Structures are given as structure tokens and as C-alpha cells.
Amino acid sequence: MKTAFLFGSLNRGGLETLMLDVCQNLKQSDFEAIGIYRKGGVLENDFIHSGVPFTKVSTGKNLFNYLRRLRKEIKNSKVTIIHAQQPIDALYAKLATIGLNVKVVLTFHGFDFEERSKLVHFIIKRTDRNIFVSQYQQDYYTRKFQLKPEKQIVVYNGINFNKFDNPENLNQPNEIRNELKIKPSTCLLGMVGNFNPGRDQMTVCKFLNKLKETDADFHFLFVGKRVESCAERYDDCVRYCKENGLEWNVSFLGVRNDVPQILSQLDAFIYSTEHDTFGIAVVEAIATGIPVFVNDWKVMREITEDGKLAKLYKTKDFNELLEKFMVFLHNKEKYQKQAIENARKVREKYSIEKYIENLTSLYQSL
């Protein structure tokens, strides 16, 4: 059994981070793998040195020529399973393996709200197995496309928690406070995620405005980039904070490479989503051992075990979020003790080792 991970680009994103963790933690006793990608990206060098052999096969202007070269790479490498990360790559895999005894697996990392529906409709019924990252997501696709249940499976995302246990996190416990000149007594809060469709930073901004009215001493960190294709989502939040006098209470940090270190320094993590499919940022925050507040979107209910691992609030309801957060402010010790137990649970359930174990079982069943 030999698997080829098929990628578009190797830029920094949720699926790329997940698959890089897979490549870096894959053992010979799991399964043999190679990587094939169409475009480079900021993580290209990391993938190349991950321990899994990677080959670039560019599409170019001639699609037929690309499929021919992809087929040659698959045959020469004696690949038996192709695991695509996007519908378009699953389609390329099916076309390139016509007549070959090669199985095609496709992971859906998001919803199809912005996908070309004809492409999804065509390929989703022609793969050998579709992987979904939450039960809610699988149910959505199964209903919409009337899929055969036996060809669908949920494999929860995995996270390499070793990066959260780096000794540097313990040696520099106040690094972000020192960088931003935040007092040790100030309650440090944060949210991680790019400003794109699917996330809802504006609800958090409205919550912060209400929190300011209570005279609470806090500072909030938004970690995530301004996405050019939907720049208004970022710009509106910045404008709202300025108009409501929150400039000294809120920092927009953009993209950071030290998210594990930042999370370890927070007193609490606040998150709001519109349609996340899994919520890696939420799981990472819980795994850090800090109290987490997240809205009751169905996926978040699922990954937090219906609110056992994080405090849920009604979606878009910043007033309810404020009420629940104020309870935390007056019972920090109790919440922090529970957060440590929650961290233990998510590290068992969502580890990268567990994810690889589930992939191995899936591949062997094909």
C-alpha cells in the first residue's frame, strides 16, 4: 500500500498545516507515502524536508500534458491510493488513473458554499471514499448530494501538540505582554483566524465594546491576516474598534509564526464562527489549557462535546457572551482548573497520531 498526497499549492493554510504535520509524523509502520503538488508556496521547503518525498508536477497550459505526466509519476512510484485535498485534484486523479488499479480518496476541508457546484457534484460520487472533518459536515454533504453512506467517513483533524509543549513557551511566559507593553495584571484575551468568510470577528468586537463598559482591565489580540478578496471583514473590525474607543484595548497582529507561544500566554480564548467545518484554532486553544468561549455553531457543539470542553454562547449574541465571560472573571481559578482537564481530553481525541491511525485504517479498508 502506497499513498500519494495530491496538493494544489503549498501555501500556509489549515489543510496544508494538517498535512505537513502528517508528513512530519508519519512512521514506516503506518504507511508509505509520497507527495505530488502543482504549485509551490511558503511551506514548500517544509514539505520537501518533511521526510516524505515530494515531486512538483505543474499543470502548465496543456492539461492533457499535465495528466500524462501525473499518470507517469503515479505509475513509476507504484502508487495504489491517491488522497486528494481538493475536488479539482480528485478529478485530475480520476482522469490520470483511468485503467489503473488506483483508489482515489478526497477530503472535504470546508463547505461547498464557494465551490463550483458542478465540479463537486461530479467528483463527489466518483471517488472511492470521501473524508469529512466533522459529522455535521458529512451529514450536510450526504443530504445535499444524496450520497451512499458506506462511501463516506468522518476523520477528525489531527494536531501536532508537541509544538505547544516547547520549553520556550515556559521560559518566556510574558513575551507578548512585553512586546505590546501590557501590564501583568491585565486580562489577556485572543482569537486566532484569518479574516475571511466563515469567521465572525465582528461579533467579538461588539462583545469587547460591551466588556469595556464594565471597566474591566483587558487587552484583546486578533491573530490572523487581512484577506484581500474580502478585505472589508478586517477593515470593518478595525474601524469599529476605532469608532468605539477600543484602540488601546485591541491589537490586530496579522499573521504570526508564534501562535503556540501566544496561546500559552492568554488568560482566555474567545472565538466566533459562521461556518467552520472543524475549528482547529479552538481545539488548539483548549489543548493549551486555557478557558475557551465559542459560539454554538453545530460543528463547535460537536468538537466541544456539546459544551463540556468549552463554554458555549448563542451565535451572534455578544450580550450572552458577555454574561458568561463575566462569570469567568469572577471564578478564574475554577475555570482554569477545568481547562487543564479539558486539555487532556482533546489531546487524546485530536492528536496527529490519532489522525494518522485513522487514515491507516481507512486506506487498509479500500
mmCIF file of C-alpha atoms in Angstrom:
data_model
loop_
_atom_site.group_PDB
_atom_site.id
_atom_site.type_symbol
_atom_site.label_atom_id
_atom_site.label_comp_id
_atom_site.label_asym_id
_atom_site.label_seq_id
_atom_site.Cartn_x
_atom_site.Cartn_y
_atom_site.Cartn_z
ATOM 1 C CA MET A 1 0.000 0.000 0.000
ATOM 2 C CA LYS A 2 1.469 3.307 -1.128
ATOM 3 C CA THR A 3 -0.358 6.621 -0.901
ATOM 4 C CA ALA A 4 0.194 9.808 -2.893
ATOM 5 C CA PHE A 5 -0.967 13.005 -1.217
ATOM 6 C CA LEU A 6 -2.157 15.281 -4.022
ATOM 7 C CA PHE A 7 -1.962 19.049 -3.469
ATOM 8 C CA GLY A 8 -2.648 22.256 -5.350
ATOM 9 C CA SER A 9 -0.310 24.807 -3.770
ATOM 10 C CA LEU A 10 1.816 24.510 -0.643
ATOM 11 C CA ASN A 11 0.868 27.820 0.932
ATOM 12 C CA ARG A 12 0.092 28.247 4.618
ATOM 13 C CA GLY A 13 -3.466 27.209 5.433
ATOM 14 C CA GLY A 14 -5.435 24.796 7.577
ATOM 15 C CA LEU A 15 -5.231 21.779 5.270
ATOM 16 C CA GLU A 16 -1.559 22.404 4.463
ATOM 17 C CA THR A 17 -0.678 22.655 8.169
ATOM 18 C CA LEU A 18 -2.572 19.430 8.865
ATOM 19 C CA MET A 19 -0.895 17.519 6.053
ATOM 20 C CA LEU A 20 2.552 18.889 6.925
ATOM 21 C CA ASP A 21 2.056 17.543 10.443
ATOM 22 C CA VAL A 22 1.070 14.194 8.906
ATOM 23 C CA CYS A 23 4.188 14.092 6.736
ATOM 24 C CA GLN A 24 6.474 15.048 9.627
ATOM 25 C CA ASN A 25 4.992 12.466 11.998
ATOM 26 C CA LEU A 26 4.452 9.551 9.610
ATOM 27 C CA LYS A 27 6.273 6.370 10.622
ATOM 28 C CA GLN A 28 7.260 3.455 8.386
ATOM 29 C CA SER A 29 4.907 1.256 10.385
ATOM 30 C CA ASP A 30 1.949 3.442 9.332
ATOM 31 C CA PHE A 31 2.031 3.508 5.514
ATOM 32 C CA GLU A 32 4.351 4.557 2.715
ATOM 33 C CA ALA A 33 3.607 7.944 1.167
ATOM 34 C CA ILE A 34 4.752 10.476 -1.397
ATOM 35 C CA GLY A 35 3.547 13.996 -2.132
ATOM 36 C CA ILE A 36 2.663 15.499 -5.517
ATOM 37 C CA TYR A 37 1.867 19.194 -5.893
ATOM 38 C CA ARG A 38 1.031 21.609 -8.719
ATOM 39 C CA LYS A 39 2.269 24.901 -7.278
ATOM 40 C CA GLY A 40 4.849 25.997 -4.725
ATOM 41 C CA GLY A 41 4.224 28.190 -1.702
ATOM 42 C CA VAL A 42 5.645 29.355 1.610
ATOM 43 C CA LEU A 43 5.554 25.802 3.026
ATOM 44 C CA GLU A 44 7.194 24.167 0.009
ATOM 45 C CA ASN A 45 10.577 23.821 1.693
ATOM 46 C CA ASP A 46 8.983 22.417 4.862
ATOM 47 C CA PHE A 47 7.150 19.732 2.879
ATOM 48 C CA ILE A 48 10.275 18.823 0.906
ATOM 49 C CA HIS A 49 12.187 18.275 4.168
ATOM 50 C CA SER A 50 9.284 16.594 5.987
ATOM 51 C CA GLY A 51 10.555 13.052 5.489
ATOM 52 C CA VAL A 52 8.014 12.276 2.744
ATOM 53 C CA PRO A 53 9.346 12.532 -0.858
ATOM 54 C CA PHE A 54 7.686 15.392 -2.762
ATOM 55 C CA THR A 55 7.512 15.965 -6.523
ATOM 56 C CA LYS A 56 6.241 19.044 -8.334
ATOM 57 C CA VAL A 57 4.080 18.349 -11.394
ATOM 58 C CA SER A 58 2.893 21.702 -12.757
ATOM 59 C CA THR A 59 -0.286 21.929 -14.799
ATOM 60 C CA GLY A 60 1.089 24.396 -17.331
ATOM 61 C CA LYS A 61 -1.072 25.464 -20.264
ATOM 62 C CA ASN A 62 -1.696 21.962 -21.590
ATOM 63 C CA LEU A 63 -3.990 19.989 -19.271
ATOM 64 C CA PHE A 64 -3.579 16.786 -21.277
ATOM 65 C CA ASN A 65 0.197 17.005 -20.881
ATOM 66 C CA TYR A 66 -0.202 17.517 -17.124
ATOM 67 C CA LEU A 67 -2.425 14.436 -16.807
ATOM 68 C CA ARG A 68 0.085 12.406 -18.806
ATOM 69 C CA ARG A 69 2.957 13.448 -16.518
ATOM 70 C CA LEU A 70 0.834 12.874 -13.410
ATOM 71 C CA ARG A 71 -0.057 9.379 -14.637
ATOM 72 C CA LYS A 72 3.612 8.631 -15.288
ATOM 73 C CA GLU A 73 4.571 9.738 -11.756
ATOM 74 C CA ILE A 74 1.818 7.579 -10.253
ATOM 75 C CA LYS A 75 2.866 4.504 -12.236
ATOM 76 C CA ASN A 76 6.605 4.960 -11.642
ATOM 77 C CA SER A 77 6.054 5.406 -7.903
ATOM 78 C CA LYS A 78 3.751 2.358 -7.781
ATOM 79 C CA VAL A 79 1.018 4.329 -6.040
ATOM 80 C CA THR A 80 -2.105 2.383 -5.046
ATOM 81 C CA ILE A 81 -4.066 5.183 -3.324
ATOM 82 C CA ILE A 82 -4.326 8.875 -4.170
ATOM 83 C CA HIS A 83 -5.507 11.146 -1.380
ATOM 84 C CA ALA A 84 -6.612 14.496 -2.839
ATOM 85 C CA GLN A 85 -7.192 17.567 -0.688
ATOM 86 C CA GLN A 86 -9.393 19.475 -3.168
ATOM 87 C CA PRO A 87 -12.189 18.424 -5.568
ATOM 88 C CA ILE A 88 -10.216 19.602 -8.620
ATOM 89 C CA ASP A 89 -7.251 17.410 -7.667
ATOM 90 C CA ALA A 90 -9.549 14.429 -7.147
ATOM 91 C CA LEU A 91 -10.845 14.993 -10.683
ATOM 92 C CA TYR A 92 -7.300 15.148 -12.047
ATOM 93 C CA ALA A 93 -6.509 11.934 -10.157
ATOM 94 C CA LYS A 94 -9.502 10.099 -11.650
ATOM 95 C CA LEU A 95 -8.591 11.198 -15.170
ATOM 96 C CA ALA A 96 -4.907 10.342 -14.751
ATOM 97 C CA THR A 97 -5.619 6.840 -13.425
ATOM 98 C CA ILE A 98 -8.148 5.614 -15.989
ATOM 99 C CA GLY A 99 -7.462 1.920 -16.463
ATOM 100 C CA LEU A 100 -5.169 1.714 -13.426
ATOM 101 C CA ASN A 101 -5.939 -0.096 -10.187
ATOM 102 C CA VAL A 102 -5.625 3.058 -8.078
ATOM 103 C CA LYS A 103 -8.143 4.205 -5.465
ATOM 104 C CA VAL A 104 -8.997 7.904 -5.102
ATOM 105 C CA VAL A 105 -9.827 9.422 -1.715
ATOM 106 C CA LEU A 106 -10.953 13.033 -1.267
ATOM 107 C CA THR A 107 -11.014 15.075 1.937
ATOM 108 C CA PHE A 108 -13.509 17.921 2.129
ATOM 109 C CA HIS A 109 -11.887 20.523 4.370
ATOM 110 C CA GLY A 110 -14.728 23.034 4.029
ATOM 111 C CA PHE A 111 -18.266 23.504 2.800
ATOM 112 C CA ASP A 112 -19.122 23.997 -0.863
ATOM 113 C CA PHE A 113 -20.615 27.484 -0.472
ATOM 114 C CA GLU A 114 -17.951 28.988 -2.733
ATOM 115 C CA GLU A 115 -17.028 25.907 -4.756
ATOM 116 C CA ARG A 116 -18.010 25.318 -8.347
ATOM 117 C CA SER A 117 -21.050 23.150 -7.607
ATOM 118 C CA LYS A 118 -20.896 21.229 -10.892
ATOM 119 C CA LEU A 119 -17.357 20.080 -10.102
ATOM 120 C CA VAL A 120 -18.279 18.961 -6.581
ATOM 121 C CA HIS A 121 -21.453 17.261 -7.814
ATOM 122 C CA PHE A 122 -19.464 15.354 -10.447
ATOM 123 C CA ILE A 123 -16.492 14.188 -8.394
ATOM 124 C CA ILE A 124 -18.093 13.502 -5.009
ATOM 125 C CA LYS A 125 -19.929 10.444 -6.372
ATOM 126 C CA ARG A 126 -16.931 9.099 -8.275
ATOM 127 C CA THR A 127 -14.331 8.831 -5.537
ATOM 128 C CA ASP A 128 -13.706 5.585 -3.690
ATOM 129 C CA ARG A 129 -14.109 7.311 -0.332
ATOM 130 C CA ASN A 130 -14.911 10.832 0.850
ATOM 131 C CA ILE A 131 -13.472 12.050 4.140
ATOM 132 C CA PHE A 132 -15.223 14.727 6.186
ATOM 133 C CA VAL A 133 -13.746 16.520 9.184
ATOM 134 C CA SER A 134 -16.925 16.545 11.282
ATOM 135 C CA GLN A 135 -20.176 14.599 11.468
ATOM 136 C CA TYR A 136 -22.179 17.744 10.776
ATOM 137 C CA GLN A 137 -20.195 18.346 7.591
ATOM 138 C CA GLN A 138 -20.711 14.746 6.438
ATOM 139 C CA ASP A 139 -24.452 14.968 7.092
ATOM 140 C CA TYR A 140 -24.628 18.216 5.082
ATOM 141 C CA TYR A 141 -22.939 16.735 2.008
ATOM 142 C CA THR A 142 -24.772 13.410 2.273
ATOM 143 C CA ARG A 143 -28.150 15.152 2.239
ATOM 144 C CA LYS A 144 -27.276 17.664 -0.458
ATOM 145 C CA PHE A 145 -25.771 15.182 -2.920
ATOM 146 C CA GLN A 146 -27.709 12.060 -1.845
ATOM 147 C CA LEU A 147 -24.515 10.126 -1.184
ATOM 148 C CA LYS A 148 -24.152 6.459 -0.333
ATOM 149 C CA PRO A 149 -23.370 6.328 3.419
ATOM 150 C CA GLU A 150 -20.918 3.446 3.031
ATOM 151 C CA LYS A 151 -18.579 5.593 0.921
ATOM 152 C CA GLN A 152 -18.444 8.472 3.428
ATOM 153 C CA ILE A 153 -16.413 8.657 6.630
ATOM 154 C CA VAL A 154 -15.590 11.184 9.340
ATOM 155 C CA VAL A 155 -11.934 11.584 10.293
ATOM 156 C CA TYR A 156 -11.435 14.391 12.780
ATOM 157 C CA ASN A 157 -8.464 16.631 12.073
ATOM 158 C CA GLY A 158 -5.284 15.918 13.984
ATOM 159 C CA ILE A 159 -2.928 18.376 15.619
ATOM 160 C CA ASN A 160 0.742 18.048 16.466
ATOM 161 C CA PHE A 161 0.576 19.065 20.099
ATOM 162 C CA ASN A 162 4.360 18.841 20.536
ATOM 163 C CA LYS A 163 4.685 22.408 19.239
ATOM 164 C CA PHE A 164 2.548 23.560 22.179
ATOM 165 C CA ASP A 165 4.882 21.915 24.679
ATOM 166 C CA ASN A 166 8.011 23.741 23.509
ATOM 167 C CA PRO A 167 10.167 24.705 26.524
ATOM 168 C CA GLU A 168 10.433 28.219 25.070
ATOM 169 C CA ASN A 169 6.752 28.736 25.904
ATOM 170 C CA LEU A 170 7.556 28.202 29.580
ATOM 171 C CA ASN A 171 10.804 30.168 29.552
ATOM 172 C CA GLN A 172 9.174 33.316 28.126
ATOM 173 C CA PRO A 173 5.714 33.434 29.758
ATOM 174 C CA ASN A 174 5.265 37.193 29.289
ATOM 175 C CA GLU A 175 6.841 37.689 25.869
ATOM 176 C CA ILE A 176 3.734 39.045 24.099
ATOM 177 C CA ARG A 177 2.924 41.276 27.082
ATOM 178 C CA ASN A 178 6.424 42.728 26.934
ATOM 179 C CA GLU A 179 6.196 43.203 23.169
ATOM 180 C CA LEU A 180 2.917 45.121 23.407
ATOM 181 C CA LYS A 181 3.659 46.728 26.798
ATOM 182 C CA ILE A 182 0.679 45.092 28.514
ATOM 183 C CA LYS A 183 0.650 45.071 32.318
ATOM 184 C CA PRO A 184 0.886 41.670 34.083
ATOM 185 C CA SER A 185 -2.423 42.380 35.842
ATOM 186 C CA THR A 186 -4.330 42.997 32.582
ATOM 187 C CA CYS A 187 -6.587 40.138 31.450
ATOM 188 C CA LEU A 188 -5.110 38.993 28.133
ATOM 189 C CA LEU A 189 -7.599 37.544 25.629
ATOM 190 C CA GLY A 190 -7.348 36.492 21.998
ATOM 191 C CA MET A 191 -8.740 34.880 18.860
ATOM 192 C CA VAL A 192 -6.793 33.130 16.092
ATOM 193 C CA GLY A 193 -8.004 33.010 12.490
ATOM 194 C CA ASN A 194 -7.740 34.905 9.229
ATOM 195 C CA PHE A 195 -10.421 37.499 8.481
ATOM 196 C CA ASN A 196 -12.313 35.520 5.857
ATOM 197 C CA PRO A 197 -15.817 34.173 5.212
ATOM 198 C CA GLY A 198 -16.544 31.535 7.792
ATOM 199 C CA ARG A 199 -15.267 33.520 10.770
ATOM 200 C CA ASP A 200 -17.063 36.234 12.675
ATOM 201 C CA GLN A 201 -14.607 38.604 14.323
ATOM 202 C CA MET A 202 -17.197 41.411 14.321
ATOM 203 C CA THR A 203 -19.285 39.690 16.993
ATOM 204 C CA VAL A 204 -16.155 39.533 19.142
ATOM 205 C CA CYS A 205 -15.548 43.256 18.555
ATOM 206 C CA LYS A 206 -19.087 44.027 19.739
ATOM 207 C CA PHE A 207 -18.502 41.866 22.809
ATOM 208 C CA LEU A 208 -15.304 43.800 23.550
ATOM 209 C CA ASN A 209 -17.192 47.079 23.350
ATOM 210 C CA LYS A 210 -19.653 45.773 25.942
ATOM 211 C CA LEU A 211 -16.793 44.454 28.083
ATOM 212 C CA LYS A 212 -15.171 47.896 28.049
ATOM 213 C CA GLU A 213 -18.357 49.358 29.543
ATOM 214 C CA THR A 214 -17.840 47.161 32.634
ATOM 215 C CA ASP A 215 -14.474 48.881 33.305
ATOM 216 C CA ALA A 216 -12.713 45.510 33.074
ATOM 217 C CA ASP A 217 -8.936 45.731 32.572
ATOM 218 C CA PHE A 218 -8.354 43.682 29.413
ATOM 219 C CA HIS A 219 -6.419 43.546 26.170
ATOM 220 C CA PHE A 220 -7.515 41.506 23.146
ATOM 221 C CA LEU A 221 -5.301 40.051 20.403
ATOM 222 C CA PHE A 222 -6.660 39.306 16.930
ATOM 223 C CA VAL A 223 -4.200 36.949 15.231
ATOM 224 C CA GLY A 224 -4.892 36.499 11.517
ATOM 225 C CA LYS A 225 -4.279 38.152 8.194
ATOM 226 C CA ARG A 226 -6.322 40.630 6.209
ATOM 227 C CA VAL A 227 -7.502 38.667 3.155
ATOM 228 C CA GLU A 228 -7.505 40.844 0.032
ATOM 229 C CA SER A 229 -10.521 39.149 -1.555
ATOM 230 C CA CYS A 230 -12.670 40.087 1.451
ATOM 231 C CA ALA A 231 -10.656 42.938 2.963
ATOM 232 C CA GLU A 232 -13.794 44.600 4.305
ATOM 233 C CA ARG A 233 -14.085 41.927 7.013
ATOM 234 C CA TYR A 234 -10.797 43.116 8.506
ATOM 235 C CA ASP A 235 -11.295 46.809 7.746
ATOM 236 C CA ASP A 236 -14.760 46.866 9.328
ATOM 237 C CA CYS A 237 -13.392 45.411 12.571
ATOM 238 C CA VAL A 238 -10.543 47.929 12.725
ATOM 239 C CA ARG A 239 -12.964 50.780 12.013
ATOM 240 C CA TYR A 240 -15.435 49.555 14.646
ATOM 241 C CA CYS A 241 -12.721 49.400 17.299
ATOM 242 C CA LYS A 242 -11.533 52.916 16.489
ATOM 243 C CA GLU A 243 -15.039 54.371 16.468
ATOM 244 C CA ASN A 244 -15.755 52.842 19.873
ATOM 245 C CA GLY A 245 -12.505 53.824 21.560
ATOM 246 C CA LEU A 246 -11.043 50.322 21.713
ATOM 247 C CA GLU A 247 -7.657 51.148 20.149
ATOM 248 C CA TRP A 248 -5.826 50.757 23.471
ATOM 249 C CA ASN A 249 -7.634 47.517 24.306
ATOM 250 C CA VAL A 250 -7.282 45.690 20.989
ATOM 251 C CA SER A 251 -4.279 44.705 18.847
ATOM 252 C CA PHE A 252 -4.514 43.395 15.281
ATOM 253 C CA LEU A 253 -1.341 41.317 14.974
ATOM 254 C CA GLY A 254 -1.780 39.921 11.466
ATOM 255 C CA VAL A 255 -0.014 36.646 10.613
ATOM 256 C CA ARG A 256 2.199 35.276 13.387
ATOM 257 C CA ASN A 257 4.557 32.311 13.473
ATOM 258 C CA ASP A 258 4.417 32.068 17.272
ATOM 259 C CA VAL A 259 0.754 31.131 17.796
ATOM 260 C CA PRO A 260 1.536 28.332 20.315
ATOM 261 C CA GLN A 261 3.546 30.797 22.407
ATOM 262 C CA ILE A 262 0.789 33.421 22.215
ATOM 263 C CA LEU A 263 -1.922 30.936 23.217
ATOM 264 C CA SER A 264 0.074 29.845 26.253
ATOM 265 C CA GLN A 265 0.133 33.461 27.493
ATOM 266 C CA LEU A 266 -3.622 34.115 27.185
ATOM 267 C CA ASP A 267 -5.979 34.145 30.153
ATOM 268 C CA ALA A 268 -8.860 33.062 27.887
ATOM 269 C CA PHE A 269 -9.627 32.409 24.217
ATOM 270 C CA ILE A 270 -12.718 33.901 22.543
ATOM 271 C CA TYR A 271 -13.918 32.583 19.176
ATOM 272 C CA SER A 272 -16.819 33.245 16.838
ATOM 273 C CA THR A 273 -17.562 31.381 13.620
ATOM 274 C CA GLU A 274 -20.171 31.453 10.887
ATOM 275 C CA HIS A 275 -19.466 28.078 9.286
ATOM 276 C CA ASP A 276 -16.196 26.439 10.341
ATOM 277 C CA THR A 277 -16.023 22.767 9.381
ATOM 278 C CA PHE A 278 -13.825 21.748 12.306
ATOM 279 C CA GLY A 279 -12.247 24.620 14.238
ATOM 280 C CA ILE A 280 -8.568 23.770 14.605
ATOM 281 C CA ALA A 281 -7.907 27.088 16.364
ATOM 282 C CA VAL A 282 -10.489 26.216 19.020
ATOM 283 C CA VAL A 283 -9.033 22.752 19.615
ATOM 284 C CA GLU A 284 -5.518 24.193 19.833
ATOM 285 C CA ALA A 285 -6.674 26.729 22.409
ATOM 286 C CA ILE A 286 -8.396 24.058 24.510
ATOM 287 C CA ALA A 287 -5.277 21.883 24.259
ATOM 288 C CA THR A 288 -3.191 24.751 25.620
ATOM 289 C CA GLY A 289 -5.113 24.540 28.883
ATOM 290 C CA ILE A 290 -6.859 27.920 28.862
ATOM 291 C CA PRO A 291 -10.602 28.646 29.211
ATOM 292 C CA VAL A 292 -12.316 28.846 25.811
ATOM 293 C CA PHE A 293 -15.532 30.595 24.760
ATOM 294 C CA VAL A 294 -17.057 29.726 21.374
ATOM 295 C CA ASN A 295 -20.465 30.165 19.744
ATOM 296 C CA ASP A 296 -22.905 27.262 19.468
ATOM 297 C CA TRP A 297 -22.447 26.563 15.742
ATOM 298 C CA LYS A 298 -23.215 22.846 15.278
ATOM 299 C CA VAL A 299 -19.624 21.919 14.484
ATOM 300 C CA MET A 300 -18.435 23.653 17.652
ATOM 301 C CA ARG A 301 -21.022 21.766 19.679
ATOM 302 C CA GLU A 302 -19.638 18.586 18.180
ATOM 303 C CA ILE A 303 -15.930 19.179 18.800
ATOM 304 C CA THR A 304 -16.505 20.560 22.319
ATOM 305 C CA GLU A 305 -18.756 17.628 23.250
ATOM 306 C CA ASP A 306 -21.786 19.886 23.478
ATOM 307 C CA GLY A 307 -20.028 22.453 25.617
ATOM 308 C CA LYS A 308 -18.196 20.147 28.025
ATOM 309 C CA LEU A 309 -14.777 21.241 26.740
ATOM 310 C CA ALA A 310 -15.555 24.945 26.219
ATOM 311 C CA LYS A 311 -18.155 27.480 27.253
ATOM 312 C CA LEU A 312 -20.773 27.897 24.504
ATOM 313 C CA TYR A 313 -22.776 31.041 23.802
ATOM 314 C CA LYS A 314 -25.572 31.686 21.334
ATOM 315 C CA THR A 315 -24.276 32.535 17.852
ATOM 316 C CA LYS A 316 -24.072 36.307 17.208
ATOM 317 C CA ASP A 317 -25.259 37.018 20.763
ATOM 318 C CA PHE A 318 -22.450 39.169 22.179
ATOM 319 C CA ASN A 319 -24.586 40.027 25.211
ATOM 320 C CA GLU A 320 -24.811 36.364 26.216
ATOM 321 C CA LEU A 321 -21.077 36.027 25.618
ATOM 322 C CA LEU A 322 -20.511 38.959 27.976
ATOM 323 C CA GLU A 323 -22.698 37.380 30.671
ATOM 324 C CA LYS A 324 -20.797 34.089 30.533
ATOM 325 C CA PHE A 325 -17.441 35.820 30.378
ATOM 326 C CA MET A 326 -18.195 37.901 33.483
ATOM 327 C CA VAL A 327 -18.849 34.672 35.393
ATOM 328 C CA PHE A 328 -15.363 33.541 34.331
ATOM 329 C CA LEU A 329 -13.796 36.824 35.501
ATOM 330 C CA HIS A 330 -15.157 36.223 38.998
ATOM 331 C CA ASN A 331 -14.251 32.499 39.052
ATOM 332 C CA LYS A 332 -10.902 32.331 37.244
ATOM 333 C CA GLU A 333 -9.380 29.635 39.429
ATOM 334 C CA LYS A 334 -12.330 27.272 38.900
ATOM 335 C CA TYR A 335 -12.300 27.805 35.120
ATOM 336 C CA GLN A 336 -8.531 27.360 34.867
ATOM 337 C CA LYS A 337 -8.678 24.084 36.773
ATOM 338 C CA GLN A 338 -11.358 22.750 34.400
ATOM 339 C CA ALA A 339 -9.367 23.991 31.390
ATOM 340 C CA ILE A 340 -6.429 21.770 32.357
ATOM 341 C CA GLU A 341 -8.692 18.702 32.382
ATOM 342 C CA ASN A 342 -10.219 19.740 29.045
ATOM 343 C CA ALA A 343 -6.728 19.986 27.552
ATOM 344 C CA ARG A 344 -6.012 16.379 28.485
ATOM 345 C CA LYS A 345 -9.186 15.184 26.765
ATOM 346 C CA VAL A 346 -8.682 16.999 23.447
ATOM 347 C CA ARG A 347 -5.039 15.928 23.261
ATOM 348 C CA GLU A 348 -6.192 12.323 23.344
ATOM 349 C CA LYS A 349 -9.037 12.792 20.867
ATOM 350 C CA TYR A 350 -7.478 15.114 18.285
ATOM 351 C CA SER A 351 -3.783 14.204 18.222
ATOM 352 C CA ILE A 352 -1.905 13.888 14.929
ATOM 353 C CA GLU A 353 -1.044 10.317 15.928
ATOM 354 C CA LYS A 354 -4.757 9.501 16.188
ATOM 355 C CA TYR A 355 -5.364 11.110 12.793
ATOM 356 C CA ILE A 356 -2.635 9.021 11.131
ATOM 357 C CA GLU A 357 -4.007 5.897 12.818
ATOM 358 C CA ASN A 358 -7.458 6.631 11.369
ATOM 359 C CA LEU A 359 -6.029 7.290 7.894
ATOM 360 C CA THR A 360 -4.138 3.994 8.014
ATOM 361 C CA SER A 361 -7.314 2.078 8.888
ATOM 362 C CA LEU A 362 -9.200 3.826 6.092
ATOM 363 C CA TYR A 363 -6.569 3.087 3.454
ATOM 364 C CA GLN A 364 -6.398 -0.566 4.507
ATOM 365 C CA SER A 365 -10.173 -0.893 4.121
ATOM 366 C CA LEU A 366 -10.173 0.164 0.452
#
